[in-house]
Amino acid sequence: MIHIAPSVAHEARALFSSLEHHALIYALFENNLEAQLFIDDATQPKAGMIAYKNRIVFGGDPNQGRFNTDLLQYFAETTFSPRKERAFLATFTSETWIPTLKEIFQKYEIFLGTRSYFKTTPHPQDMPTLPDGFSLHHVTPEFLASDIGGLEALKEEIHSERTSLEDFFENGFGLCPVYENQIAGWCLSEYNTGDRCEIGIATLEPHQRKGIATILTKTFLIEAEQRGYHHIGWKCWERNEASVATARKAGFSLVQQEQAMVAIFK
């Protein structure tokens, strides 16, 4: 298994082409993401793996024996960060990977499910307003340094997708609703590359089921359009009915559904 820099991995990009609607894949090969890329052969790769935070992507041929043996050893290492975090999300270019991954993840508890990927192009629209009592804030260094309650959860969310807060401030943007000096959720850009990004969104209890997420998303899309982002992605589990409904209400259209795997270290 060869660790290679994405900037020189031109042949390897084809291994993941069926998943390039995911901004993570696109950002990696456009040199806007500091992820790890592993392939089976430097000149004619047939299989590969991308590792970023607690997200793993497998591409190419799942039947490369030597590569799979190396993967088995890799996931057994105690220094592997997803193992330390105990759980990670694995996606793959073909469902033919599933038997191979079940073997590789033999020390993990595995859950399979369907992920939905939505996409939209922002367009000019009237600015929506939050219900009375809510205020909307841009996620800036000043905002994160304020005395508003709940900011640690927001910082943890940023760190789950970014290498640092500085990375987020330099390359991303976000919005945060506040109610009675407590954050009520967030809507953050992810994997910003060129005119593309994805949305990471959450509404905290007790503010769910009030339309906050839809208003927040529509406001985010206005901000994205003003910043020059013309292709916005949204991904969630198919069973997450609330997230699916929010995406559709905000104007997103379903692009693709695919199997994904959650692996939890036993």
mmCIF file of C-alpha atoms in Angstrom:
data_model
loop_
_atom_site.group_PDB
_atom_site.id
_atom_site.type_symbol
_atom_site.label_atom_id
_atom_site.label_comp_id
_atom_site.label_asym_id
_atom_site.label_seq_id
_atom_site.Cartn_x
_atom_site.Cartn_y
_atom_site.Cartn_z
ATOM 1 C CA MET A 1 0.000 0.000 0.000
ATOM 2 C CA ILE A 2 1.555 3.265 -1.125
ATOM 3 C CA HIS A 3 0.938 6.641 0.534
ATOM 4 C CA ILE A 4 0.939 9.271 -2.195
ATOM 5 C CA ALA A 5 0.338 13.018 -2.419
ATOM 6 C CA PRO A 6 -2.972 13.789 -4.193
ATOM 7 C CA SER A 7 -1.270 16.560 -6.185
ATOM 8 C CA VAL A 8 0.690 13.951 -8.158
ATOM 9 C CA ALA A 9 -1.914 11.186 -8.118
ATOM 10 C CA HIS A 10 -3.437 11.888 -11.530
ATOM 11 C CA GLU A 11 -4.011 8.211 -12.341
ATOM 12 C CA ALA A 12 -5.574 7.570 -8.942
ATOM 13 C CA ARG A 13 -8.302 10.169 -9.420
ATOM 14 C CA ALA A 14 -10.107 7.874 -11.855
ATOM 15 C CA LEU A 15 -10.531 5.299 -9.067
ATOM 16 C CA PHE A 16 -12.951 7.665 -7.303
ATOM 17 C CA SER A 17 -14.617 9.330 -10.315
ATOM 18 C CA SER A 18 -18.074 7.901 -9.541
ATOM 19 C CA LEU A 19 -18.017 9.741 -6.196
ATOM 20 C CA GLU A 20 -16.785 13.137 -7.378
ATOM 21 C CA HIS A 21 -20.225 14.604 -6.723
ATOM 22 C CA HIS A 22 -18.953 14.492 -3.121
ATOM 23 C CA ALA A 23 -17.050 17.708 -2.516
ATOM 24 C CA LEU A 24 -14.563 15.847 -0.299
ATOM 25 C CA ILE A 25 -13.302 13.854 -3.302
ATOM 26 C CA TYR A 26 -13.262 16.899 -5.563
ATOM 27 C CA ALA A 27 -11.498 19.065 -2.987
ATOM 28 C CA LEU A 28 -8.832 16.425 -2.396
ATOM 29 C CA PHE A 29 -7.775 16.165 -6.025
ATOM 30 C CA GLU A 30 -7.991 19.930 -6.487
ATOM 31 C CA ASN A 31 -5.448 20.261 -3.654
ATOM 32 C CA ASN A 32 -7.854 21.899 -1.211
ATOM 33 C CA LEU A 33 -8.000 19.145 1.387
ATOM 34 C CA GLU A 34 -5.214 17.706 3.547
ATOM 35 C CA ALA A 35 -6.328 14.093 3.443
ATOM 36 C CA GLN A 36 -4.322 10.886 3.103
ATOM 37 C CA LEU A 37 -4.411 8.931 -0.152
ATOM 38 C CA PHE A 38 -3.261 5.323 -0.452
ATOM 39 C CA ILE A 39 -3.052 3.270 -3.650
ATOM 40 C CA ASP A 40 -1.911 -0.228 -4.563
ATOM 41 C CA ASP A 41 0.479 0.758 -7.382
ATOM 42 C CA ALA A 42 2.189 4.062 -8.165
ATOM 43 C CA THR A 43 2.069 3.786 -11.964
ATOM 44 C CA GLN A 44 -1.103 1.800 -12.666
ATOM 45 C CA PRO A 45 -3.289 1.943 -9.555
ATOM 46 C CA LYS A 46 -6.248 -0.403 -9.444
ATOM 47 C CA ALA A 47 -7.466 0.300 -5.908
ATOM 48 C CA GLY A 48 -7.235 3.185 -3.480
ATOM 49 C CA MET A 49 -8.352 4.602 -0.155
ATOM 50 C CA ILE A 50 -8.825 8.171 1.068
ATOM 51 C CA ALA A 51 -8.683 8.857 4.826
ATOM 52 C CA TYR A 52 -9.814 12.186 6.280
ATOM 53 C CA LYS A 53 -10.846 12.699 9.894
ATOM 54 C CA ASN A 54 -13.383 9.911 10.564
ATOM 55 C CA ARG A 55 -14.317 9.534 6.896
ATOM 56 C CA ILE A 56 -12.907 6.789 4.681
ATOM 57 C CA VAL A 57 -13.479 6.370 0.950
ATOM 58 C CA PHE A 58 -12.626 3.239 -1.034
ATOM 59 C CA GLY A 59 -12.298 3.200 -4.799
ATOM 60 C CA GLY A 60 -11.361 0.926 -7.671
ATOM 61 C CA ASP A 61 -11.162 -2.863 -7.606
ATOM 62 C CA PRO A 62 -11.987 -4.419 -4.208
ATOM 63 C CA ASN A 63 -10.229 -7.665 -5.103
ATOM 64 C CA GLN A 64 -6.588 -6.570 -4.953
ATOM 65 C CA GLY A 65 -5.278 -9.130 -2.470
ATOM 66 C CA ARG A 66 -2.041 -7.440 -1.392
ATOM 67 C CA PHE A 67 -3.738 -4.076 -1.021
ATOM 68 C CA ASN A 68 -6.527 -5.619 1.069
ATOM 69 C CA THR A 69 -3.974 -7.321 3.323
ATOM 70 C CA ASP A 70 -2.324 -3.953 3.852
ATOM 71 C CA LEU A 71 -5.713 -2.394 4.626
ATOM 72 C CA LEU A 72 -6.408 -5.071 7.229
ATOM 73 C CA GLN A 73 -3.134 -4.244 8.950
ATOM 74 C CA TYR A 74 -3.750 -0.504 8.635
ATOM 75 C CA PHE A 75 -7.103 -0.700 10.393
ATOM 76 C CA ALA A 76 -5.576 -2.819 13.146
ATOM 77 C CA GLU A 77 -3.046 -0.123 14.061
ATOM 78 C CA THR A 78 -3.776 1.557 17.396
ATOM 79 C CA THR A 79 -2.485 4.869 16.025
ATOM 80 C CA PHE A 80 -5.194 5.045 13.381
ATOM 81 C CA SER A 81 -7.317 8.052 14.337
ATOM 82 C CA PRO A 82 -10.776 6.624 13.474
ATOM 83 C CA ARG A 83 -9.975 3.701 15.779
ATOM 84 C CA LYS A 84 -9.132 6.151 18.555
ATOM 85 C CA GLU A 85 -12.434 7.892 17.861
ATOM 86 C CA ARG A 86 -14.000 4.394 17.823
ATOM 87 C CA ALA A 87 -16.263 5.045 14.827
ATOM 88 C CA PHE A 88 -16.038 6.249 11.252
ATOM 89 C CA LEU A 89 -18.069 6.504 8.064
ATOM 90 C CA ALA A 90 -16.946 4.503 5.037
ATOM 91 C CA THR A 91 -18.170 5.144 1.503
ATOM 92 C CA PHE A 92 -17.170 3.227 -1.595
ATOM 93 C CA THR A 93 -17.424 3.455 -5.362
ATOM 94 C CA SER A 94 -19.214 0.132 -5.736
ATOM 95 C CA GLU A 95 -21.240 -2.194 -3.537
ATOM 96 C CA THR A 96 -18.789 -4.918 -4.558
ATOM 97 C CA TRP A 97 -16.569 -3.440 -1.846
ATOM 98 C CA ILE A 98 -18.962 -4.581 0.911
ATOM 99 C CA PRO A 99 -17.724 -8.214 1.278
ATOM 100 C CA THR A 100 -14.107 -6.994 1.263
ATOM 101 C CA LEU A 101 -14.809 -4.340 3.889
ATOM 102 C CA LYS A 102 -16.619 -6.812 6.133
ATOM 103 C CA GLU A 103 -13.424 -8.850 6.143
ATOM 104 C CA ILE A 104 -11.182 -5.828 6.693
ATOM 105 C CA PHE A 105 -13.411 -4.508 9.500
ATOM 106 C CA GLN A 106 -13.717 -7.836 11.278
ATOM 107 C CA LYS A 107 -12.898 -6.155 14.623
ATOM 108 C CA TYR A 108 -15.579 -3.526 14.096
ATOM 109 C CA GLU A 109 -19.327 -3.510 14.498
ATOM 110 C CA ILE A 110 -20.751 -2.616 11.092
ATOM 111 C CA PHE A 111 -23.962 -0.863 10.076
ATOM 112 C CA LEU A 112 -24.999 -0.521 6.428
ATOM 113 C CA GLY A 113 -27.440 2.071 5.187
ATOM 114 C CA THR A 114 -28.406 4.266 2.266
ATOM 115 C CA ARG A 115 -27.026 7.785 1.966
ATOM 116 C CA SER A 116 -28.741 10.439 -0.148
ATOM 117 C CA TYR A 117 -26.871 13.215 -1.936
ATOM 118 C CA PHE A 118 -28.723 16.409 -2.876
ATOM 119 C CA LYS A 119 -27.552 19.398 -4.855
ATOM 120 C CA THR A 120 -28.760 22.886 -5.681
ATOM 121 C CA THR A 121 -27.643 26.042 -7.430
ATOM 122 C CA PRO A 122 -28.284 29.190 -5.349
ATOM 123 C CA HIS A 123 -30.357 31.913 -6.970
ATOM 124 C CA PRO A 124 -31.373 35.420 -5.875
ATOM 125 C CA GLN A 125 -34.248 35.365 -3.397
ATOM 126 C CA ASP A 126 -35.699 37.371 -0.545
ATOM 127 C CA MET A 127 -33.913 37.039 2.762
ATOM 128 C CA PRO A 128 -35.975 34.840 5.134
ATOM 129 C CA THR A 129 -36.354 35.820 8.771
ATOM 130 C CA LEU A 130 -36.064 33.756 11.917
ATOM 131 C CA PRO A 131 -38.891 33.691 14.476
ATOM 132 C CA ASP A 132 -39.090 36.374 17.158
ATOM 133 C CA GLY A 133 -36.396 36.090 19.786
ATOM 134 C CA PHE A 134 -33.761 34.655 17.452
ATOM 135 C CA SER A 135 -30.757 36.503 16.059
ATOM 136 C CA LEU A 136 -28.473 35.308 13.280
ATOM 137 C CA HIS A 137 -24.684 35.601 13.429
ATOM 138 C CA HIS A 138 -21.808 34.899 11.076
ATOM 139 C CA VAL A 139 -19.329 32.422 12.507
ATOM 140 C CA THR A 140 -16.266 34.618 12.948
ATOM 141 C CA PRO A 141 -13.341 34.649 15.410
ATOM 142 C CA GLU A 142 -15.140 37.399 17.323
ATOM 143 C CA PHE A 143 -18.326 35.352 17.538
ATOM 144 C CA LEU A 144 -16.478 32.272 18.812
ATOM 145 C CA ALA A 145 -14.728 34.431 21.421
ATOM 146 C CA SER A 146 -18.008 35.823 22.754
ATOM 147 C CA ASP A 147 -19.875 34.809 25.912
ATOM 148 C CA ILE A 148 -22.710 33.103 24.036
ATOM 149 C CA GLY A 149 -23.497 29.663 25.452
ATOM 150 C CA GLY A 150 -22.928 26.439 23.550
ATOM 151 C CA LEU A 151 -19.969 27.570 21.476
ATOM 152 C CA GLU A 152 -17.861 24.541 22.457
ATOM 153 C CA ALA A 153 -20.255 22.287 20.535
ATOM 154 C CA LEU A 154 -19.916 24.553 17.512
ATOM 155 C CA LYS A 155 -16.120 24.484 17.747
ATOM 156 C CA GLU A 156 -16.190 20.685 17.953
ATOM 157 C CA GLU A 157 -18.311 20.567 14.806
ATOM 158 C CA ILE A 158 -15.877 22.817 12.961
ATOM 159 C CA HIS A 159 -12.926 20.661 14.045
ATOM 160 C CA SER A 160 -14.751 17.518 12.862
ATOM 161 C CA GLU A 161 -14.583 18.815 9.281
ATOM 162 C CA ARG A 162 -11.581 21.162 9.310
ATOM 163 C CA THR A 163 -7.931 20.865 10.226
ATOM 164 C CA SER A 164 -8.240 23.944 12.461
ATOM 165 C CA LEU A 165 -10.391 26.968 13.223
ATOM 166 C CA GLU A 166 -7.965 29.018 11.130
ATOM 167 C CA ASP A 167 -8.628 26.701 8.187
ATOM 168 C CA PHE A 168 -12.361 27.335 8.560
ATOM 169 C CA PHE A 169 -11.998 31.107 8.776
ATOM 170 C CA GLU A 170 -9.683 31.177 5.758
ATOM 171 C CA ASN A 171 -11.599 28.826 3.491
ATOM 172 C CA GLY A 172 -15.149 28.514 4.801
ATOM 173 C CA PHE A 173 -18.075 30.426 6.221
ATOM 174 C CA GLY A 174 -21.049 29.746 8.432
ATOM 175 C CA LEU A 175 -24.144 31.042 10.169
ATOM 176 C CA CYS A 176 -25.368 30.466 13.703
ATOM 177 C CA PRO A 177 -28.816 31.274 15.159
ATOM 178 C CA VAL A 178 -28.866 32.428 18.784
ATOM 179 C CA TYR A 179 -31.768 32.384 21.245
ATOM 180 C CA GLU A 180 -31.527 33.824 24.762
ATOM 181 C CA ASN A 181 -27.731 34.004 24.466
ATOM 182 C CA GLN A 182 -27.458 30.318 23.574
ATOM 183 C CA ILE A 183 -26.699 28.912 20.133
ATOM 184 C CA ALA A 184 -29.684 27.156 18.578
ATOM 185 C CA GLY A 185 -27.756 25.339 15.839
ATOM 186 C CA TRP A 186 -25.415 26.075 12.938
ATOM 187 C CA CYS A 187 -25.032 25.970 9.187
ATOM 188 C CA LEU A 188 -21.429 25.659 7.999
ATOM 189 C CA SER A 189 -19.755 25.330 4.621
ATOM 190 C CA GLU A 190 -17.650 22.214 4.057
ATOM 191 C CA TYR A 191 -14.984 21.272 1.495
ATOM 192 C CA ASN A 192 -15.010 24.705 -0.200
ATOM 193 C CA THR A 193 -13.343 24.342 -3.600
ATOM 194 C CA GLY A 194 -13.758 26.700 -6.543
ATOM 195 C CA ASP A 195 -17.494 27.366 -6.847
ATOM 196 C CA ARG A 196 -18.469 24.248 -4.866
ATOM 197 C CA CYS A 197 -19.119 23.460 -1.229
ATOM 198 C CA GLU A 198 -21.362 21.338 0.956
ATOM 199 C CA ILE A 199 -23.546 22.150 3.946
ATOM 200 C CA GLY A 200 -23.126 20.911 7.493
ATOM 201 C CA ILE A 201 -26.248 21.803 9.472
ATOM 202 C CA ALA A 202 -27.820 21.090 12.846
ATOM 203 C CA THR A 203 -30.696 22.479 14.890
ATOM 204 C CA LEU A 204 -30.399 21.893 18.610
ATOM 205 C CA GLU A 205 -33.141 20.935 21.011
ATOM 206 C CA PRO A 206 -35.506 22.527 21.968
ATOM 207 C CA HIS A 207 -35.565 24.463 18.676
ATOM 208 C CA GLN A 208 -36.277 21.592 16.311
ATOM 209 C CA ARG A 209 -39.505 21.257 14.320
ATOM 210 C CA LYS A 210 -39.934 25.035 14.142
ATOM 211 C CA GLY A 211 -38.707 25.575 10.602
ATOM 212 C CA ILE A 212 -35.358 26.947 11.828
ATOM 213 C CA ALA A 213 -33.293 24.589 9.656
ATOM 214 C CA THR A 214 -35.110 25.556 6.452
ATOM 215 C CA ILE A 215 -34.763 29.281 7.164
ATOM 216 C CA LEU A 216 -31.107 28.805 8.064
ATOM 217 C CA THR A 217 -30.428 26.835 4.876
ATOM 218 C CA LYS A 218 -32.104 29.399 2.633
ATOM 219 C CA THR A 219 -30.101 32.174 4.298
ATOM 220 C CA PHE A 220 -26.928 30.133 3.836
ATOM 221 C CA LEU A 221 -27.693 29.766 0.117
ATOM 222 C CA ILE A 222 -28.025 33.537 -0.259
ATOM 223 C CA GLU A 223 -24.660 33.958 1.452
ATOM 224 C CA ALA A 224 -23.131 31.249 -0.732
ATOM 225 C CA GLU A 225 -24.391 32.892 -3.932
ATOM 226 C CA GLN A 226 -22.924 36.219 -2.859
ATOM 227 C CA ARG A 227 -19.574 34.510 -2.223
ATOM 228 C CA GLY A 228 -19.527 32.885 -5.661
ATOM 229 C CA TYR A 229 -20.546 29.333 -4.757
ATOM 230 C CA HIS A 230 -22.846 27.978 -7.459
ATOM 231 C CA HIS A 231 -22.970 24.275 -6.635
ATOM 232 C CA ILE A 232 -24.019 23.339 -3.106
ATOM 233 C CA GLY A 233 -24.220 19.748 -1.876
ATOM 234 C CA TRP A 234 -26.219 18.191 0.948
ATOM 235 C CA LYS A 235 -25.798 14.623 2.193
ATOM 236 C CA CYS A 236 -27.679 12.648 4.821
ATOM 237 C CA TRP A 237 -28.936 9.177 5.615
ATOM 238 C CA GLU A 238 -32.061 8.227 3.700
ATOM 239 C CA ARG A 239 -33.774 7.377 6.983
ATOM 240 C CA ASN A 240 -33.197 10.913 8.308
ATOM 241 C CA GLU A 241 -36.602 12.170 7.259
ATOM 242 C CA ALA A 242 -36.147 15.606 8.846
ATOM 243 C CA SER A 243 -32.912 16.271 6.939
ATOM 244 C CA VAL A 244 -34.379 15.019 3.661
ATOM 245 C CA ALA A 245 -37.443 17.241 4.126
ATOM 246 C CA THR A 246 -35.295 20.299 4.920
ATOM 247 C CA ALA A 247 -33.167 19.772 1.823
ATOM 248 C CA ARG A 248 -36.225 19.545 -0.424
ATOM 249 C CA LYS A 249 -37.913 22.578 1.184
ATOM 250 C CA ALA A 250 -34.741 24.607 0.576
ATOM 251 C CA GLY A 251 -34.735 23.697 -3.124
ATOM 252 C CA PHE A 252 -32.271 20.798 -3.246
ATOM 253 C CA SER A 253 -32.777 17.956 -5.718
ATOM 254 C CA LEU A 254 -31.735 14.346 -5.219
ATOM 255 C CA VAL A 255 -28.642 13.486 -7.268
ATOM 256 C CA GLN A 256 -27.736 10.006 -6.105
ATOM 257 C CA GLN A 257 -28.283 7.375 -3.459
ATOM 258 C CA GLU A 258 -25.562 4.974 -2.416
ATOM 259 C CA GLN A 259 -24.719 2.460 0.268
ATOM 260 C CA ALA A 260 -22.431 3.528 3.100
ATOM 261 C CA MET A 261 -21.054 1.844 6.174
ATOM 262 C CA VAL A 262 -20.585 2.955 9.762
ATOM 263 C CA ALA A 263 -17.852 0.973 11.531
ATOM 264 C CA ILE A 264 -17.539 1.094 15.325
ATOM 265 C CA PHE A 265 -14.517 -0.398 17.031
ATOM 266 C CA LYS A 266 -15.623 -3.060 19.509
#
